[in-house]
Short mmCIF file of C-alpha atoms in Angstrom, two decimals:
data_model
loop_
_atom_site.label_atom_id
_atom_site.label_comp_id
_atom_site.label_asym_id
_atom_site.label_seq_id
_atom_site.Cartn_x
_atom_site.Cartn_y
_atom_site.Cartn_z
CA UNK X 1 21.24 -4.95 -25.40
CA UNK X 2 20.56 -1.22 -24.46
CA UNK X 3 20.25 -1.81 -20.93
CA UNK X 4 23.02 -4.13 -20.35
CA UNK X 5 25.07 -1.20 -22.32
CA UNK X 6 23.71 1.29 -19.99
CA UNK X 7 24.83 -0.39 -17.05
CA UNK X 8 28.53 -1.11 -18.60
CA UNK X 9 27.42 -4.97 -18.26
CA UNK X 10 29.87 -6.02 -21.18
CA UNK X 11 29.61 -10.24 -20.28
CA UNK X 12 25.55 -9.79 -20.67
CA UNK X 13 26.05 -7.34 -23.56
CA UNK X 14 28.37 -9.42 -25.48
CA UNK X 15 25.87 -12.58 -24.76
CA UNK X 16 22.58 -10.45 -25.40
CA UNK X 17 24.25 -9.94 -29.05
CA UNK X 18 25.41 -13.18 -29.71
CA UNK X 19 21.49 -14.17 -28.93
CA UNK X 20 20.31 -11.28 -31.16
CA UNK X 21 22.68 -12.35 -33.84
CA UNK X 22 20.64 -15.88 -33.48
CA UNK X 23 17.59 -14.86 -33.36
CA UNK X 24 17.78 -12.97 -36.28
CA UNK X 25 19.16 -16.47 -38.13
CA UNK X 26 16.72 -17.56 -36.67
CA UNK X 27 14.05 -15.41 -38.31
CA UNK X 28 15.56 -15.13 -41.77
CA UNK X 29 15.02 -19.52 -41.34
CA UNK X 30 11.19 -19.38 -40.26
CA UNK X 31 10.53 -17.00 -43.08
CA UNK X 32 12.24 -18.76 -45.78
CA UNK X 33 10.58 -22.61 -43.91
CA UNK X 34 13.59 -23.68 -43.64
CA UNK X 35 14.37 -26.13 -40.99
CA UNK X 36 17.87 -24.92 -40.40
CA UNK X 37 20.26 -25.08 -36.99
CA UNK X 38 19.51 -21.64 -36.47
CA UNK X 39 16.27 -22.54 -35.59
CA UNK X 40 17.40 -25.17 -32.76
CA UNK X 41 20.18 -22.32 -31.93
CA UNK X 42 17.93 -20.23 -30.83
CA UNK X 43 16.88 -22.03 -27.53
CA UNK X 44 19.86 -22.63 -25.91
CA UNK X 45 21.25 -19.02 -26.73
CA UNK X 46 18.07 -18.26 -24.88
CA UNK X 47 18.98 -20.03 -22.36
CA UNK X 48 22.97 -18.57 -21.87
CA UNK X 49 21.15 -15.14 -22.17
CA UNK X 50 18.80 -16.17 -18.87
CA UNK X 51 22.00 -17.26 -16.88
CA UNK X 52 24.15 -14.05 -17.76
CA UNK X 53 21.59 -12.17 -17.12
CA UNK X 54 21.52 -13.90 -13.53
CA UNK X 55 24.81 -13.40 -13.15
CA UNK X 56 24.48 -9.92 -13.90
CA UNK X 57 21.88 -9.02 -11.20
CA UNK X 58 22.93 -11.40 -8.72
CA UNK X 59 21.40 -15.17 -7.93
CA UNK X 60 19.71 -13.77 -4.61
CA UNK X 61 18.21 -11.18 -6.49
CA UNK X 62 17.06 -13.14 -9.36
CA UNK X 63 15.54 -16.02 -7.01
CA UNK X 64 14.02 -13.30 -4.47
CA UNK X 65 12.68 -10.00 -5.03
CA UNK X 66 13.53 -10.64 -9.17
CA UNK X 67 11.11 -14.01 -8.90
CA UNK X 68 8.63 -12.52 -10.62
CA UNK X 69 10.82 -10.79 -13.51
CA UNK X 70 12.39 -14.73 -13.22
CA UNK X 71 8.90 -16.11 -14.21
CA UNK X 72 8.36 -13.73 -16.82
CA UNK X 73 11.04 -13.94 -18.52
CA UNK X 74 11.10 -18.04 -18.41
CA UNK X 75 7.39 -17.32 -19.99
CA UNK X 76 8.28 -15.36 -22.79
CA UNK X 77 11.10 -17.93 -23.60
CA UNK X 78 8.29 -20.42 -23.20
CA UNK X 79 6.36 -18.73 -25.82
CA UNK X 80 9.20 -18.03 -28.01
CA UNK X 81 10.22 -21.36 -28.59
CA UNK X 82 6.87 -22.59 -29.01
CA UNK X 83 6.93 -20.00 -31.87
CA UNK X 84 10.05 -21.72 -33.53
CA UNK X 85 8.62 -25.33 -33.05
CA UNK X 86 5.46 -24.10 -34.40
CA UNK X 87 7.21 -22.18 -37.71
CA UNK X 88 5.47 -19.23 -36.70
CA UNK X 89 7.02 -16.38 -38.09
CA UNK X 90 4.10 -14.06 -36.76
CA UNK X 91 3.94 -15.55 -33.76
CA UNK X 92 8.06 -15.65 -33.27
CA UNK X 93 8.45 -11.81 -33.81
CA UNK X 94 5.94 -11.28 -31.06
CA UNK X 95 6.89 -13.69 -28.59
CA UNK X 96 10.22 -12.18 -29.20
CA UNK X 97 9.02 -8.40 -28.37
CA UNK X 98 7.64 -10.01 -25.27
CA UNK X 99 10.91 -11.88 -24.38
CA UNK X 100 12.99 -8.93 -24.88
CA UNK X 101 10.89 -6.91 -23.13
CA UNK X 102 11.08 -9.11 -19.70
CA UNK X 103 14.38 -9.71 -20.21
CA UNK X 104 15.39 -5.52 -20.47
CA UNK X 105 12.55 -5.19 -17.33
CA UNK X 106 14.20 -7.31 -15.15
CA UNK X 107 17.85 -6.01 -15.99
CA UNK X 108 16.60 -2.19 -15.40
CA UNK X 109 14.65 -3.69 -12.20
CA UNK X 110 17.50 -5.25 -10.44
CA UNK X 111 19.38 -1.81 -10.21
CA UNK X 112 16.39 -0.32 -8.98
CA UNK X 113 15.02 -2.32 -6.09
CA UNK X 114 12.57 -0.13 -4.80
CA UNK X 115 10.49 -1.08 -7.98
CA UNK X 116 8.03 -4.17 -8.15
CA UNK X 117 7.31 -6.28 -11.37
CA UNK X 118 4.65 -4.60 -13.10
CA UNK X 119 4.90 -1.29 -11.59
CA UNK X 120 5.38 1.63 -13.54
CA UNK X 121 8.32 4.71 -12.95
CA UNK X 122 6.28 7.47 -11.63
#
């Protein structure tokens, strides 16, 4: 959410809380084992987040020089839902630092091309 505030990105801000909102619904169900919507919510809000966030930084970015921020993020959603499926709650919270984390990497990347995936700001 802080970076697509940053960048004055208010259709991926206002999706990036709606999936923040959901994910912590989600939470409060895999810590109280409940088998609840919010955990099947979860997943496609994932999803909506992945295609604003491609609309954000631009399909030719996202399926080019973003690939790899692309992959990364789909892998952290990977893990993230196999964390709900699972009832992980341990395993959800970190899959989630690790999904937000692409997510937020590839959103500060895309407005500064001359960085690679992985690389760090000097």
């Amino acid at each position: 959410m802080d970076a697509a505030r940053r960048l004055g990105a208010r259709p991926l801000l206002d999706q990036a809380i709606r999936t923040d909102r959901a994910a912590a619904e989600c939470w409060t169900a895999l810590l109280a084992g409940c088998g609840t919507a919010a955990r099947r919510d979860l997943g496609p809000q994932l999803r909506r987040l992945s295609e604003a966030t491609s609309m954000q930084v631009g399909s030719r970015w996202w399926f080019a020089d973003g690939a790899g921020h692309r992959r990364r993020v789909a892998g952290a959603q990977e893990n993230l839902e196999e964390a709900i499926a699972e009832g992980d709650g341990q395993e959800f919270a970190l899959a989630f630092v690790g999904y937000d984390h692409a997510m937020a990497s590839a959103v500060v990347c895309a407005n500064n091309p001359s960085r690679k995936v992985g690389e760090r700001p000097a």
